Short mmCIF file of C-alpha atoms in Angstrom, two decimals:
data_model
loop_
_atom_site.label_atom_id
_atom_site.label_comp_id
_atom_site.label_asym_id
_atom_site.label_seq_id
_atom_site.Cartn_x
_atom_site.Cartn_y
_atom_site.Cartn_z
CA MET A 14 20.58 70.27 94.20
CA ASP A 15 21.16 69.42 90.57
CA LEU A 16 24.56 70.74 89.50
CA ARG A 17 24.18 69.45 85.94
CA PRO A 18 27.66 67.89 86.06
CA ARG A 19 29.40 67.37 82.78
CA ARG A 20 32.85 66.06 81.99
CA GLN A 21 34.91 67.95 79.50
CA GLY A 22 38.28 66.32 79.09
CA ASP A 23 40.09 66.49 82.42
CA VAL A 24 37.57 68.89 83.93
CA ILE A 25 34.25 68.32 85.68
CA VAL A 26 32.00 71.34 85.21
CA LEU A 27 29.41 71.94 87.94
CA GLY A 28 26.61 74.43 87.38
CA PRO A 29 24.57 75.52 90.38
CA ALA A 30 21.65 77.80 89.59
CA GLY A 31 19.48 80.44 91.23
CA ARG A 32 20.22 81.62 94.77
CA VAL A 33 22.76 79.73 96.84
CA ASP A 34 22.41 80.83 100.45
CA HIS A 35 21.95 79.54 103.99
CA LEU A 36 18.69 77.88 102.99
CA ASN A 37 20.25 75.48 100.46
CA SER A 38 24.01 75.55 101.04
CA ASP A 39 23.88 72.11 102.71
CA GLU A 40 22.30 70.71 99.54
CA PHE A 41 24.98 72.45 97.51
CA LEU A 42 27.71 70.83 99.60
CA THR A 43 26.10 67.40 99.37
CA ALA A 44 25.91 67.73 95.61
CA VAL A 45 29.56 68.85 95.33
CA GLU A 46 31.08 66.20 97.60
CA PRO A 47 31.06 63.20 95.21
CA HIS A 48 32.90 65.24 92.58
CA LEU A 49 35.27 66.68 95.13
CA ALA A 50 36.33 63.16 96.11
CA GLN A 51 37.79 62.69 92.62
CA CYS A 52 39.56 66.04 92.59
CA GLU A 53 43.16 65.13 93.32
CA ALA A 54 46.52 64.92 91.57
CA GLY A 55 46.03 63.08 88.29
CA GLY A 56 42.25 63.33 88.62
CA PRO A 57 39.80 65.76 87.06
CA ALA A 58 39.77 69.42 88.01
CA LEU A 59 36.57 71.07 89.24
CA LEU A 60 35.20 74.11 87.47
CA PHE A 61 32.20 75.86 89.01
CA ASP A 62 30.16 77.45 86.24
CA LEU A 63 28.37 80.26 88.08
CA SER A 64 26.64 81.73 85.03
CA ALA A 65 23.20 80.67 86.29
CA VAL A 66 23.75 81.76 89.91
CA GLU A 67 21.82 84.93 90.73
CA TYR A 68 23.24 85.32 94.22
CA MET A 69 25.64 83.46 96.47
CA SER A 70 25.73 84.22 100.20
CA SER A 71 28.57 83.48 102.59
CA SER A 72 27.09 80.01 103.14
CA GLY A 73 27.48 79.23 99.44
CA LEU A 74 30.94 80.77 99.32
CA ARG A 75 31.87 78.57 102.23
CA VAL A 76 31.20 75.49 100.08
CA LEU A 77 33.50 76.83 97.35
CA MET A 78 36.17 77.45 99.98
CA LEU A 79 35.72 73.95 101.38
CA ALA A 80 36.22 72.52 97.90
CA ALA A 81 39.40 74.53 97.41
CA LYS A 82 40.76 73.62 100.85
CA GLN A 83 40.11 69.91 100.41
CA ALA A 84 41.40 69.67 96.86
CA LYS A 85 44.58 71.69 97.18
CA PRO A 86 46.53 69.47 99.62
CA ARG A 87 45.73 66.47 97.42
CA GLY A 88 47.02 68.20 94.31
CA GLY A 89 43.50 68.86 93.00
CA ARG A 90 42.52 71.98 91.10
CA VAL A 91 39.41 74.11 91.60
CA ALA A 92 38.35 77.21 89.70
CA VAL A 93 35.31 79.38 89.14
CA ALA A 94 33.97 80.68 85.85
CA ALA A 95 31.40 83.03 84.36
CA PRO A 96 29.97 84.70 87.47
CA GLN A 97 27.22 87.21 86.81
CA ALA A 98 28.17 90.80 87.59
CA LEU A 99 26.71 90.85 91.10
CA VAL A 100 28.18 87.48 92.04
CA ALA A 101 31.55 88.63 90.68
CA GLU A 102 31.33 91.65 92.98
CA VAL A 103 30.52 89.44 95.96
CA LEU A 104 33.51 87.22 95.14
CA GLU A 105 35.78 90.26 95.02
CA ILE A 106 34.44 91.89 98.18
CA SER A 107 34.89 88.55 99.95
CA ARG A 108 38.44 88.34 98.53
CA PHE A 109 37.67 84.99 96.93
CA ASN A 110 39.51 86.26 93.87
CA LEU A 111 42.65 85.66 95.93
CA VAL A 112 41.67 82.07 96.76
CA PHE A 113 41.20 80.57 93.34
CA PRO A 114 41.15 81.65 89.70
CA ILE A 115 37.93 83.33 88.55
CA HIS A 116 37.59 83.04 84.80
CA ALA A 117 35.39 85.26 82.70
CA SER A 118 33.89 82.33 80.79
CA VAL A 119 33.60 78.55 81.06
CA ASP A 120 35.68 78.16 77.90
CA GLU A 121 38.43 80.28 79.42
CA GLY A 122 38.28 78.19 82.59
CA LEU A 123 38.44 74.96 80.61
CA ARG A 124 41.42 76.18 78.67
CA ALA A 125 43.25 77.26 81.82
CA LEU A 126 42.57 74.02 83.69
CA SER A 127 43.44 71.88 80.68
CA ALA A 128 46.71 73.70 80.28
CA THR A 129 47.63 73.30 83.95
CA PRO A 130 49.47 70.06 84.76
CA MET B 17 17.13 113.62 123.23
CA SER B 18 18.66 110.21 122.52
CA GLU B 19 18.36 107.25 124.87
CA MET B 20 22.00 106.32 124.45
CA LEU B 21 25.04 107.88 122.92
CA VAL B 22 27.65 105.35 121.90
CA ARG B 23 31.13 106.82 121.86
CA PHE B 24 34.04 104.86 120.41
CA TRP B 25 37.34 105.43 122.24
CA GLY B 26 39.24 102.51 120.74
CA THR B 27 38.34 100.60 117.58
CA ARG B 28 41.54 98.78 116.62
CA GLY B 29 41.93 95.04 116.93
CA SER B 30 44.70 93.06 118.62
CA LEU B 31 47.26 95.83 119.05
CA PRO B 32 47.17 99.63 119.21
CA ILE B 33 48.81 101.40 116.30
CA ALA B 34 49.83 104.95 115.46
CA LEU B 35 50.14 106.76 112.16
CA THR B 36 53.71 106.76 110.89
CA ALA B 37 55.54 109.76 109.45
CA PRO B 38 55.29 108.47 105.86
CA GLN B 39 51.55 107.91 106.31
CA VAL B 40 51.05 111.48 107.56
CA GLN B 41 53.18 112.80 104.73
CA ALA B 42 51.08 110.87 102.21
CA LYS B 43 47.90 112.42 103.63
CA VAL B 44 49.38 115.92 103.39
CA ALA B 45 50.49 115.24 99.81
CA GLN B 46 47.01 114.02 98.84
CA ALA B 47 45.42 117.09 100.43
CA LEU B 48 47.80 119.42 98.58
CA LEU B 49 47.14 117.64 95.32
CA ALA B 50 43.39 117.89 95.83
CA ALA B 51 43.74 121.62 96.60
CA SER B 52 44.94 122.00 93.05
CA GLY B 53 46.56 125.39 93.46
CA ARG B 54 43.81 127.12 95.41
CA ARG B 55 44.89 129.69 97.98
CA PHE B 56 43.76 130.05 101.57
CA ALA B 57 43.77 133.42 103.29
CA ASN B 58 43.88 131.98 106.80
CA LEU B 59 43.78 128.83 108.89
CA GLU B 60 39.98 128.92 109.04
CA GLN B 61 39.69 128.71 105.27
CA ALA B 62 42.23 125.91 105.16
CA SER B 63 40.39 124.05 107.92
CA ALA B 64 37.10 124.39 106.04
CA TYR B 65 38.76 122.94 102.96
CA ALA B 66 40.27 120.09 104.99
CA ALA B 67 36.86 119.26 106.46
CA GLY B 68 35.58 118.54 102.97
CA LEU B 69 38.29 116.02 102.14
CA PRO B 70 37.64 112.27 102.39
CA PHE B 71 37.89 111.05 105.98
CA HIS B 72 40.83 108.76 105.25
CA VAL B 73 42.79 111.76 103.92
CA ALA B 74 41.90 114.47 106.42
CA GLY B 75 41.33 112.18 109.40
CA THR B 76 42.19 108.75 110.71
CA PHE B 77 40.25 105.77 111.99
CA GLY B 78 42.62 105.76 114.93
CA GLY B 79 44.74 103.21 116.63
CA HIS B 80 43.50 102.59 120.16
CA SER B 81 42.37 99.09 121.06
CA SER B 82 38.81 98.32 122.14
CA CYS B 83 36.99 100.71 124.46
CA VAL B 84 33.43 101.93 123.87
CA GLU B 85 31.40 104.22 126.11
CA ILE B 86 27.62 104.16 126.42
CA GLU B 87 26.45 107.54 127.65
CA LEU B 88 22.92 107.57 129.05
CA ALA B 89 23.03 111.22 130.06
CA PRO B 90 25.76 113.83 129.83
CA PRO B 91 27.79 114.09 133.03
CA GLY B 92 26.94 117.06 135.21
CA ALA B 93 28.79 118.68 138.06
CA GLY B 94 28.11 115.86 140.54
CA PRO B 95 29.04 112.18 140.64
CA HIS B 96 28.26 110.29 137.44
CA ASP B 97 27.69 106.67 136.43
CA TYR B 98 29.80 105.81 133.39
CA VAL B 99 29.24 102.68 131.30
CA ILE B 100 31.96 101.28 129.07
CA CYS B 101 32.78 98.12 127.18
CA ASP B 102 36.32 96.80 127.47
CA LEU B 103 39.43 98.49 128.76
CA GLY B 104 41.74 98.49 125.76
CA SER B 105 44.15 101.37 125.23
CA GLY B 106 41.16 103.60 124.38
CA ALA B 107 40.42 103.62 128.12
CA ARG B 108 43.34 106.01 128.65
CA PRO B 109 41.88 108.97 126.70
CA PHE B 110 38.45 108.11 128.12
CA GLY B 111 39.86 108.36 131.66
CA GLY B 112 41.51 111.64 130.70
CA LYS B 113 38.19 113.07 129.53
CA VAL B 114 36.52 112.09 132.81
CA LEU B 115 39.25 113.73 134.83
CA ALA B 116 39.13 116.86 132.70
CA HIS B 117 35.39 117.13 133.29
CA HIS B 118 35.15 116.36 137.00
CA GLY B 119 38.61 116.95 138.40
CA ALA B 120 39.85 114.52 140.99
CA ALA B 121 37.43 115.38 143.78
CA THR B 122 34.19 113.94 142.36
CA PRO B 123 33.58 110.29 143.15
CA ASN B 124 32.31 108.56 140.01
CA THR B 125 31.16 105.02 139.32
CA PHE B 126 32.37 103.11 136.28
CA HIS B 127 30.44 100.09 135.03
CA VAL B 128 32.77 98.12 132.78
CA PHE B 129 31.54 95.21 130.64
CA MET B 130 34.36 92.94 129.52
CA SER B 131 34.13 90.92 126.31
CA HIS B 132 37.13 88.91 127.48
CA VAL B 133 40.51 89.44 129.05
CA HIS B 134 42.91 89.15 126.15
CA TRP B 135 45.62 91.75 126.43
CA ASP B 136 44.29 94.26 123.90
CA HIS B 137 41.06 94.48 125.90
CA ILE B 138 42.59 95.08 129.33
CA MET B 139 45.83 96.91 128.50
CA GLY B 140 44.34 100.37 129.08
CA PHE B 141 43.52 99.73 132.72
CA PRO B 142 47.00 100.33 134.20
CA LEU B 143 46.87 103.82 132.66
CA PHE B 144 43.20 104.46 133.47
CA THR B 145 43.58 107.48 135.74
CA PRO B 146 40.25 107.12 137.62
CA ALA B 147 41.59 103.88 139.11
CA TYR B 148 44.15 105.89 141.06
CA ILE B 149 41.65 108.32 142.60
CA PRO B 150 40.08 107.52 145.97
CA GLY B 151 36.30 107.67 146.04
CA ASN B 152 35.85 106.26 142.56
CA VAL B 153 34.16 102.88 142.20
CA ILE B 154 35.10 100.68 139.26
CA ARG B 155 32.79 97.72 138.87
CA ILE B 156 34.06 95.27 136.28
CA TYR B 157 31.46 92.85 134.92
CA GLY B 158 32.15 89.76 132.87
CA CYS B 159 31.37 86.08 132.42
CA HIS B 160 34.93 84.81 132.77
CA ARG B 161 35.75 83.22 136.10
CA ASN B 162 39.34 84.51 135.82
CA LEU B 163 38.39 88.15 135.33
CA GLU B 164 40.06 89.46 138.48
CA GLU B 165 43.09 87.22 138.06
CA ALA B 166 43.76 88.66 134.59
CA PHE B 167 43.56 92.27 135.78
CA ARG B 168 45.81 91.62 138.77
CA ALA B 169 48.36 89.71 136.68
CA GLN B 170 49.10 92.64 134.35
CA HIS B 171 49.04 95.22 137.13
CA GLY B 172 52.30 94.73 138.95
CA ALA B 173 55.84 93.40 138.62
CA PRO B 174 57.28 92.44 136.23
CA CYS B 175 54.73 93.92 133.81
CA PHE B 176 53.92 97.26 135.44
CA PRO B 177 55.50 99.39 138.19
CA VAL B 178 52.32 99.91 140.22
CA ASP B 179 50.76 96.93 141.96
CA PHE B 180 47.01 96.37 141.73
CA SER B 181 46.80 96.62 145.53
CA GLN B 182 48.01 100.23 145.35
CA LEU B 183 45.02 101.41 143.33
CA ALA B 184 43.06 103.95 145.34
CA ALA B 185 39.67 103.44 143.73
CA ARG B 186 37.36 100.70 145.00
CA ILE B 187 37.49 97.99 142.38
CA GLU B 188 34.91 95.25 142.29
CA PHE B 189 34.52 92.26 140.01
CA VAL B 190 31.04 90.97 139.23
CA THR B 191 30.51 87.68 137.47
CA LEU B 192 27.59 87.54 135.04
CA ASN B 193 26.03 84.47 133.48
CA PRO B 194 25.61 84.23 129.71
CA GLY B 195 21.99 84.25 128.67
CA GLU B 196 20.83 85.87 131.92
CA LYS B 197 19.55 89.40 131.56
CA VAL B 198 20.50 91.85 134.33
CA GLU B 199 19.62 95.48 135.07
CA ILE B 200 22.69 97.62 135.60
CA ALA B 201 23.04 101.41 135.66
CA GLY B 202 19.70 101.94 133.93
CA LEU B 203 20.40 99.43 131.20
CA SER B 204 19.05 95.97 130.54
CA VAL B 205 22.13 93.89 129.77
CA LEU B 206 22.21 90.44 128.16
CA PRO B 207 25.60 88.68 127.83
CA LYS B 208 26.09 86.03 125.16
CA LEU B 209 28.82 83.45 124.69
CA GLN B 210 30.80 83.88 121.46
CA ILE B 211 33.37 81.76 119.65
CA HIS B 212 36.88 82.96 120.48
CA ALA B 213 39.98 81.38 122.01
CA GLY B 214 39.34 81.35 125.75
CA GLU B 215 35.75 82.40 125.01
CA SER B 216 34.38 85.90 124.63
CA TYR B 217 31.02 87.46 125.40
CA GLY B 218 28.89 89.91 123.50
CA TYR B 219 26.49 92.27 125.25
CA ARG B 220 23.04 93.43 124.22
CA PHE B 221 22.21 96.72 125.94
CA GLU B 222 18.60 97.94 125.94
CA ARG B 223 17.02 101.10 127.22
CA ASN B 224 13.51 102.37 126.48
CA GLY B 225 13.29 100.45 123.23
CA LYS B 226 16.76 101.35 121.96
CA VAL B 227 19.29 98.55 121.49
CA PHE B 228 23.07 98.56 121.22
CA VAL B 229 24.89 95.27 120.63
CA TYR B 230 28.60 95.07 121.39
CA SER B 231 29.94 91.96 119.69
CA THR B 232 33.67 91.89 119.26
CA ASP B 233 36.23 89.09 119.10
CA SER B 234 33.65 86.68 117.82
CA GLU B 235 34.05 84.16 115.04
CA HIS B 236 30.79 83.45 113.26
CA LYS B 237 31.17 80.21 111.39
CA LEU B 238 27.56 80.11 110.11
CA ASP B 239 27.87 76.34 109.73
CA ASP B 240 25.30 75.58 112.43
CA PRO B 241 21.82 77.03 111.77
CA ASP B 242 20.91 76.95 115.47
CA VAL B 243 24.00 78.95 116.45
CA THR B 244 23.37 81.44 113.64
CA GLU B 245 19.75 81.79 114.72
CA GLY B 246 20.96 82.49 118.26
CA PHE B 247 23.01 85.44 117.05
CA VAL B 248 20.20 86.68 114.81
CA GLU B 249 18.03 86.78 117.93
CA PHE B 250 20.83 88.49 119.88
CA PHE B 251 21.15 91.19 117.18
CA CYS B 252 17.38 91.39 116.60
CA ASP B 253 16.14 94.91 115.74
CA ALA B 254 19.33 96.47 117.13
CA ASP B 255 19.75 100.18 116.50
CA LEU B 256 23.50 99.68 116.38
CA VAL B 257 25.76 96.62 116.23
CA ALA B 258 29.49 97.02 116.85
CA PHE B 259 30.82 94.00 114.99
CA ASP B 260 34.21 92.33 114.77
CA ALA B 261 35.01 92.72 111.06
CA MET B 262 38.75 92.23 111.32
CA TYR B 263 39.29 89.91 108.35
CA SER B 264 38.08 89.48 104.82
CA PHE B 265 35.55 86.65 104.55
CA ALA B 266 38.00 84.52 102.53
CA ASP B 267 40.70 84.91 105.19
CA ALA B 268 38.27 84.27 108.05
CA ILE B 269 37.34 80.83 106.69
CA SER B 270 40.74 79.79 105.36
CA VAL B 271 44.17 80.86 106.62
CA LYS B 272 42.69 82.65 109.65
CA GLU B 273 39.99 80.12 110.47
CA ASP B 274 39.73 79.53 114.23
CA TRP B 275 41.60 82.78 114.95
CA GLY B 276 38.41 84.00 116.57
CA HIS B 277 37.36 86.90 114.36
CA SER B 278 34.80 87.63 111.68
CA SER B 279 34.36 89.59 108.49
CA ASN B 280 32.41 92.51 107.05
CA VAL B 281 30.45 90.10 104.84
CA VAL B 282 29.15 88.02 107.74
CA GLY B 283 28.44 91.21 109.70
CA VAL B 284 26.14 92.46 106.97
CA GLU B 285 24.41 89.10 106.57
CA LEU B 286 23.74 88.70 110.29
CA CYS B 287 22.50 92.28 110.64
CA GLN B 288 20.22 91.86 107.64
CA LEU B 289 18.78 88.64 109.03
CA ALA B 290 18.31 90.37 112.39
CA ASN B 291 16.77 93.52 110.90
CA ALA B 292 19.39 95.66 112.61
CA LYS B 293 19.55 99.32 111.62
CA ARG B 294 23.23 100.22 111.80
CA LEU B 295 26.42 98.19 111.54
CA ALA B 296 29.69 99.59 112.87
CA LEU B 297 32.66 97.69 111.49
CA PHE B 298 34.91 97.32 114.52
CA HIS B 299 38.18 95.74 115.74
CA HIS B 300 40.08 96.86 112.64
CA GLU B 301 43.05 94.81 111.52
CA PRO B 302 46.20 96.63 112.75
CA ILE B 303 47.98 96.27 109.40
CA HIS B 304 45.20 98.14 107.59
CA ASP B 305 45.89 101.82 106.98
CA ASP B 306 43.15 104.45 106.71
CA ALA B 307 42.79 104.11 102.95
CA ARG B 308 42.31 100.36 103.28
CA ILE B 309 39.68 100.72 106.01
CA ALA B 310 37.87 103.30 103.86
CA THR B 311 37.92 100.87 100.93
CA ILE B 312 36.51 98.08 103.10
CA GLU B 313 33.81 100.47 104.31
CA ALA B 314 32.83 101.34 100.73
CA GLU B 315 32.87 97.68 99.67
CA THR B 316 30.74 96.71 102.65
CA ARG B 317 28.17 99.38 101.79
CA ARG B 318 28.08 98.01 98.25
CA PHE B 319 27.70 94.46 99.58
CA GLU B 320 24.78 95.60 101.70
CA GLU B 321 23.22 97.22 98.65
CA ILE B 322 23.66 94.08 96.55
CA THR B 323 22.24 91.76 99.19
CA ARG B 324 19.40 93.95 100.49
CA VAL B 325 16.02 92.30 100.21
CA GLY B 326 13.31 94.92 100.68
CA GLY B 327 12.97 96.66 104.00
CA THR B 328 15.02 99.51 105.36
CA PRO B 329 18.65 99.68 104.26
CA LEU B 330 21.26 98.70 106.82
CA GLU B 331 23.51 101.70 107.47
CA VAL B 332 27.15 100.61 107.39
CA PHE B 333 30.20 102.52 108.56
CA SER B 334 33.67 101.87 109.89
CA ALA B 335 33.95 102.89 113.53
CA TYR B 336 36.77 105.27 114.39
CA ASP B 337 38.28 106.56 117.60
CA GLY B 338 36.11 109.52 118.59
CA LEU B 339 33.00 108.49 116.66
CA GLU B 340 29.72 109.22 118.43
CA VAL B 341 26.45 107.53 117.46
CA GLU B 342 23.17 108.63 118.97
CA LEU B 343 20.47 106.02 119.49
#
């Protein structure tokens, strides 16, 4: 899965697209893992730009949770930005809004992560 | 006439709860506020008004722990075969209903299918009145090898004043094997191993084309496609799935991972994959009040709507003590 990674300052922005579900969540995880390895104290934060994601099932959400769980103990930072309305609803119903920050836009996410030590 | 009537006697997870005085007072206050000054000439008019209020205001999802009855035919005057899943605290009112219907003189048979023997699923048995009545037969089915040991351990000193050996009913324990279909009391029954501490088992009940799946205390990790496919097959075309939806999805895969329970989100996804017709959210978290359970119910319906791909909608509801569903 091509996440179109781009580095913006101290943040790596990852942009999955389309449907992320049980059919391709393994590919999603494989694509995230190299970036996750760098996500630690002093390293770049990870920002998932979900603007191009039409739907994310529990399998896709599980990858986001895995990223958060692996990064946090190492001092890494993970956030989500720009979910479409339906994906935002799924995140809220799943209570993922209590797991990590969900920013309305990528710019807002970049600002928040850049401001965070 | 339906093939099965599923009656929920206990729907709460882990520990029975009761409404507190402040919770009751809050319901009364909400009802008065909603009445908005209208007057009622008598109790009938007030009751009719109350019946139109939201369920979480005028009613309650209840607090008894797991016990679900499958009625194949209404009991008559003679001996009856009852089928139930688990003996949580909901077994006490169920036993009371049986006694009220038959009196003590009619010998009945109870077929009990145990998901597992954790306390909240067996705690109703010491107060299950039919166990004290001679002539009754209580046949307890399960896949755990320690089924009988668990029941005997809680039924006697120092936990309970009456020893298991003093029970007057004939009590039998029958070990089933997961994955092996058996015919019991007019039902085809398929047990399935589930992920839970000490293991638990779900049951797929079939009768004349109607299917009820009882799947509680089961953690669905969805990280192994073969395991997921196994549950999709187990739920396949079910008319009703009673599903352990105790936690939010985020909690179930983070702070409460490996606690052995699932979420509303995974319940919907599995039922959609399996083409099930109805999903009963079950094994409610004890700290959730009625308003919270109603919110989760509404959110889960919305999630089903968002994720529906063609086909017939999956009907979603939160099970409550006293709910009856005809299949």
